[in-house]
Amino acid sequence: MTAAITAMITAVVGVLGTLFAPMLAQRLTARQRAEEAELADKRRRFEERRAQYTAMNRASRQFHTLLKDALHRIRDRVYTEQERAPSSKRPDSTTATATPRRR
């Protein structure tokens, strides 16, 4: 190889590097943005799932408490006729009023 061919190869490599550098940088930036968007989506879904599990746990605990209170009232025989009626026949079935337990 002569010096002219070496210089030509070096020049071509330099020009190609100059031309492809912005395209490579853009591709890397796009990939990084896509990864950040995916990470943000994963975090959002995790937070939504966490909120749903928290609500389910809270409802489960409330149900457990109401059930336990009802069992104590059954044991203590303080259930009223209104509480024994099916919930569709009650005047207001959306609010549960707990009667105090006798000790």
mmCIF file with all atom_site columns, C-alpha atoms in Angstrom:
data_model
loop_
_atom_site.group_PDB
_atom_site.id
_atom_site.type_symbol
_atom_site.label_atom_id
_atom_site.label_alt_id
_atom_site.label_comp_id
_atom_site.label_asym_id
_atom_site.label_entity_id
_atom_site.label_seq_id
_atom_site.pdbx_PDB_ins_code
_atom_site.Cartn_x
_atom_site.Cartn_y
_atom_site.Cartn_z
_atom_site.occupancy
_atom_site.B_iso_or_equiv
_atom_site.pdbx_formal_charge
_atom_site.auth_seq_id
_atom_site.auth_comp_id
_atom_site.auth_asym_id
_atom_site.auth_atom_id
_atom_site.pdbx_PDB_model_num
ATOM 1   C CA . MET A 1 1   ? 0.000   0.000   0.000  1.00 0.00 ? 1   MET A CA 1
ATOM 2   C CA . THR A 1 2   ? 1.158   3.364   -0.853 1.00 0.00 ? 2   THR A CA 1
ATOM 3   C CA . ALA A 1 3   ? 0.855   6.494   1.177  1.00 0.00 ? 3   ALA A CA 1
ATOM 4   C CA . ALA A 1 4   ? -1.934  7.786   -1.111 1.00 0.00 ? 4   ALA A CA 1
ATOM 5   C CA . ILE A 1 5   ? -4.120  4.729   -0.528 1.00 0.00 ? 5   ILE A CA 1
ATOM 6   C CA . THR A 1 6   ? -3.536  4.918   3.227  1.00 0.00 ? 6   THR A CA 1
ATOM 7   C CA . ALA A 1 7   ? -4.453  8.600   3.236  1.00 0.00 ? 7   ALA A CA 1
ATOM 8   C CA . MET A 1 8   ? -7.585  7.870   1.171  1.00 0.00 ? 8   MET A CA 1
ATOM 9   C CA . ILE A 1 9   ? -8.717  5.097   3.544  1.00 0.00 ? 9   ILE A CA 1
ATOM 10  C CA . THR A 1 10  ? -8.086  7.346   6.535  1.00 0.00 ? 10  THR A CA 1
ATOM 11  C CA . ALA A 1 11  ? -10.082 10.158  4.934  1.00 0.00 ? 11  ALA A CA 1
ATOM 12  C CA . VAL A 1 12  ? -13.025 7.846   4.097  1.00 0.00 ? 12  VAL A CA 1
ATOM 13  C CA . VAL A 1 13  ? -13.089 6.466   7.647  1.00 0.00 ? 13  VAL A CA 1
ATOM 14  C CA . GLY A 1 14  ? -12.971 10.008  9.033  1.00 0.00 ? 14  GLY A CA 1
ATOM 15  C CA . VAL A 1 15  ? -15.807 11.223  6.796  1.00 0.00 ? 15  VAL A CA 1
ATOM 16  C CA . LEU A 1 16  ? -17.966 8.170   7.542  1.00 0.00 ? 16  LEU A CA 1
ATOM 17  C CA . GLY A 1 17  ? -17.351 8.627   11.273 1.00 0.00 ? 17  GLY A CA 1
ATOM 18  C CA . THR A 1 18  ? -18.357 12.274  11.010 1.00 0.00 ? 18  THR A CA 1
ATOM 19  C CA . LEU A 1 19  ? -21.516 11.402  9.080  1.00 0.00 ? 19  LEU A CA 1
ATOM 20  C CA . PHE A 1 20  ? -22.594 8.492   11.272 1.00 0.00 ? 20  PHE A CA 1
ATOM 21  C CA . ALA A 1 21  ? -21.858 10.087  14.679 1.00 0.00 ? 21  ALA A CA 1
ATOM 22  C CA . PRO A 1 22  ? -25.069 12.194  14.796 1.00 0.00 ? 22  PRO A CA 1
ATOM 23  C CA . MET A 1 23  ? -27.181 9.242   13.652 1.00 0.00 ? 23  MET A CA 1
ATOM 24  C CA . LEU A 1 24  ? -25.619 7.032   16.305 1.00 0.00 ? 24  LEU A CA 1
ATOM 25  C CA . ALA A 1 25  ? -26.161 9.693   18.976 1.00 0.00 ? 25  ALA A CA 1
ATOM 26  C CA . GLN A 1 26  ? -29.809 10.094  17.937 1.00 0.00 ? 26  GLN A CA 1
ATOM 27  C CA . ARG A 1 27  ? -30.369 6.346   18.061 1.00 0.00 ? 27  ARG A CA 1
ATOM 28  C CA . LEU A 1 28  ? -28.814 6.083   21.511 1.00 0.00 ? 28  LEU A CA 1
ATOM 29  C CA . THR A 1 29  ? -30.892 9.012   22.759 1.00 0.00 ? 29  THR A CA 1
ATOM 30  C CA . ALA A 1 30  ? -34.081 7.465   21.364 1.00 0.00 ? 30  ALA A CA 1
ATOM 31  C CA . ARG A 1 31  ? -33.250 4.151   23.030 1.00 0.00 ? 31  ARG A CA 1
ATOM 32  C CA . GLN A 1 32  ? -32.595 5.901   26.342 1.00 0.00 ? 32  GLN A CA 1
ATOM 33  C CA . ARG A 1 33  ? -35.921 7.790   26.127 1.00 0.00 ? 33  ARG A CA 1
ATOM 34  C CA . ALA A 1 34  ? -37.749 4.549   25.358 1.00 0.00 ? 34  ALA A CA 1
ATOM 35  C CA . GLU A 1 35  ? -36.169 2.875   28.387 1.00 0.00 ? 35  GLU A CA 1
ATOM 36  C CA . GLU A 1 36  ? -37.104 5.838   30.601 1.00 0.00 ? 36  GLU A CA 1
ATOM 37  C CA . ALA A 1 37  ? -40.695 5.749   29.304 1.00 0.00 ? 37  ALA A CA 1
ATOM 38  C CA . GLU A 1 38  ? -40.882 2.006   29.966 1.00 0.00 ? 38  GLU A CA 1
ATOM 39  C CA . LEU A 1 39  ? -39.499 2.489   33.472 1.00 0.00 ? 39  LEU A CA 1
ATOM 40  C CA . ALA A 1 40  ? -42.019 5.266   34.168 1.00 0.00 ? 40  ALA A CA 1
ATOM 41  C CA . ASP A 1 41  ? -44.828 3.016   32.896 1.00 0.00 ? 41  ASP A CA 1
ATOM 42  C CA . LYS A 1 42  ? -43.657 0.174   35.144 1.00 0.00 ? 42  LYS A CA 1
ATOM 43  C CA . ARG A 1 43  ? -43.573 2.524   38.140 1.00 0.00 ? 43  ARG A CA 1
ATOM 44  C CA . ARG A 1 44  ? -47.067 3.829   37.325 1.00 0.00 ? 44  ARG A CA 1
ATOM 45  C CA . ARG A 1 45  ? -48.462 0.290   37.036 1.00 0.00 ? 45  ARG A CA 1
ATOM 46  C CA . PHE A 1 46  ? -46.734 -0.685  40.295 1.00 0.00 ? 46  PHE A CA 1
ATOM 47  C CA . GLU A 1 47  ? -48.255 2.298   42.118 1.00 0.00 ? 47  GLU A CA 1
ATOM 48  C CA . GLU A 1 48  ? -51.708 1.503   40.695 1.00 0.00 ? 48  GLU A CA 1
ATOM 49  C CA . ARG A 1 49  ? -51.389 -2.118  41.773 1.00 0.00 ? 49  ARG A CA 1
ATOM 50  C CA . ARG A 1 50  ? -50.170 -1.042  45.185 1.00 0.00 ? 50  ARG A CA 1
ATOM 51  C CA . ALA A 1 51  ? -53.159 1.296   45.608 1.00 0.00 ? 51  ALA A CA 1
ATOM 52  C CA . GLN A 1 52  ? -55.539 -1.485  44.572 1.00 0.00 ? 52  GLN A CA 1
ATOM 53  C CA . TYR A 1 53  ? -53.992 -3.958  46.997 1.00 0.00 ? 53  TYR A CA 1
ATOM 54  C CA . THR A 1 54  ? -54.139 -1.353  49.761 1.00 0.00 ? 54  THR A CA 1
ATOM 55  C CA . ALA A 1 55  ? -57.835 -0.742  49.090 1.00 0.00 ? 55  ALA A CA 1
ATOM 56  C CA . MET A 1 56  ? -58.529 -4.480  48.987 1.00 0.00 ? 56  MET A CA 1
ATOM 57  C CA . ASN A 1 57  ? -56.642 -5.014  52.249 1.00 0.00 ? 57  ASN A CA 1
ATOM 58  C CA . ARG A 1 58  ? -58.536 -2.145  53.898 1.00 0.00 ? 58  ARG A CA 1
ATOM 59  C CA . ALA A 1 59  ? -61.899 -3.539  52.736 1.00 0.00 ? 59  ALA A CA 1
ATOM 60  C CA . SER A 1 60  ? -60.921 -7.014  53.910 1.00 0.00 ? 60  SER A CA 1
ATOM 61  C CA . ARG A 1 61  ? -60.022 -5.700  57.351 1.00 0.00 ? 61  ARG A CA 1
ATOM 62  C CA . GLN A 1 62  ? -63.287 -3.760  57.584 1.00 0.00 ? 62  GLN A CA 1
ATOM 63  C CA . PHE A 1 63  ? -65.238 -6.859  56.577 1.00 0.00 ? 63  PHE A CA 1
ATOM 64  C CA . HIS A 1 64  ? -63.356 -8.932  59.118 1.00 0.00 ? 64  HIS A CA 1
ATOM 65  C CA . THR A 1 65  ? -64.143 -6.398  61.837 1.00 0.00 ? 65  THR A CA 1
ATOM 66  C CA . LEU A 1 66  ? -67.839 -6.270  60.923 1.00 0.00 ? 66  LEU A CA 1
ATOM 67  C CA . LEU A 1 67  ? -68.032 -10.052 60.769 1.00 0.00 ? 67  LEU A CA 1
ATOM 68  C CA . LYS A 1 68  ? -66.309 -10.399 64.131 1.00 0.00 ? 68  LYS A CA 1
ATOM 69  C CA . ASP A 1 69  ? -68.678 -7.841  65.668 1.00 0.00 ? 69  ASP A CA 1
ATOM 70  C CA . ALA A 1 70  ? -71.678 -9.668  64.200 1.00 0.00 ? 70  ALA A CA 1
ATOM 71  C CA . LEU A 1 71  ? -70.449 -12.963 65.620 1.00 0.00 ? 71  LEU A CA 1
ATOM 72  C CA . HIS A 1 72  ? -70.060 -11.363 69.050 1.00 0.00 ? 72  HIS A CA 1
ATOM 73  C CA . ARG A 1 73  ? -73.599 -9.983  68.837 1.00 0.00 ? 73  ARG A CA 1
ATOM 74  C CA . ILE A 1 74  ? -74.899 -13.414 67.838 1.00 0.00 ? 74  ILE A CA 1
ATOM 75  C CA . ARG A 1 75  ? -73.062 -14.951 70.758 1.00 0.00 ? 75  ARG A CA 1
ATOM 76  C CA . ASP A 1 76  ? -74.390 -12.296 73.139 1.00 0.00 ? 76  ASP A CA 1
ATOM 77  C CA . ARG A 1 77  ? -77.864 -12.545 71.575 1.00 0.00 ? 77  ARG A CA 1
ATOM 78  C CA . VAL A 1 78  ? -78.209 -8.807  70.960 1.00 0.00 ? 78  VAL A CA 1
ATOM 79  C CA . TYR A 1 79  ? -79.236 -8.998  67.292 1.00 0.00 ? 79  TYR A CA 1
ATOM 80  C CA . THR A 1 80  ? -82.385 -7.011  66.580 1.00 0.00 ? 80  THR A CA 1
ATOM 81  C CA . GLU A 1 81  ? -85.116 -8.022  64.159 1.00 0.00 ? 81  GLU A CA 1
ATOM 82  C CA . GLN A 1 82  ? -84.012 -5.241  61.822 1.00 0.00 ? 82  GLN A CA 1
ATOM 83  C CA . GLU A 1 83  ? -80.486 -6.654  61.657 1.00 0.00 ? 83  GLU A CA 1
ATOM 84  C CA . ARG A 1 84  ? -81.845 -10.131 60.948 1.00 0.00 ? 84  ARG A CA 1
ATOM 85  C CA . ALA A 1 85  ? -83.880 -8.967  57.955 1.00 0.00 ? 85  ALA A CA 1
ATOM 86  C CA . PRO A 1 86  ? -82.285 -9.334  54.510 1.00 0.00 ? 86  PRO A CA 1
ATOM 87  C CA . SER A 1 87  ? -80.309 -6.266  53.515 1.00 0.00 ? 87  SER A CA 1
ATOM 88  C CA . SER A 1 88  ? -82.696 -5.435  50.635 1.00 0.00 ? 88  SER A CA 1
ATOM 89  C CA . LYS A 1 89  ? -85.571 -4.961  53.127 1.00 0.00 ? 89  LYS A CA 1
ATOM 90  C CA . ARG A 1 90  ? -83.652 -2.708  55.476 1.00 0.00 ? 90  ARG A CA 1
ATOM 91  C CA . PRO A 1 91  ? -84.452 1.006   55.360 1.00 0.00 ? 91  PRO A CA 1
ATOM 92  C CA . ASP A 1 92  ? -80.827 2.016   54.877 1.00 0.00 ? 92  ASP A CA 1
ATOM 93  C CA . SER A 1 93  ? -78.494 -0.849  54.058 1.00 0.00 ? 93  SER A CA 1
ATOM 94  C CA . THR A 1 94  ? -75.548 1.383   53.088 1.00 0.00 ? 94  THR A CA 1
ATOM 95  C CA . THR A 1 95  ? -74.673 2.432   56.621 1.00 0.00 ? 95  THR A CA 1
ATOM 96  C CA . ALA A 1 96  ? -74.033 -0.177  59.241 1.00 0.00 ? 96  ALA A CA 1
ATOM 97  C CA . THR A 1 97  ? -74.526 0.909   62.813 1.00 0.00 ? 97  THR A CA 1
ATOM 98  C CA . ALA A 1 98  ? -72.805 -1.220  65.374 1.00 0.00 ? 98  ALA A CA 1
ATOM 99  C CA . THR A 1 99  ? -74.633 -1.849  68.593 1.00 0.00 ? 99  THR A CA 1
ATOM 100 C CA . PRO A 1 100 ? -72.482 -1.780  71.687 1.00 0.00 ? 100 PRO A CA 1
ATOM 101 C CA . ARG A 1 101 ? -71.596 -5.154  73.079 1.00 0.00 ? 101 ARG A CA 1
ATOM 102 C CA . ARG A 1 102 ? -72.602 -6.153  76.564 1.00 0.00 ? 102 ARG A CA 1
ATOM 103 C CA . ARG A 1 103 ? -69.840 -7.267  78.850 1.00 0.00 ? 103 ARG A CA 1
#
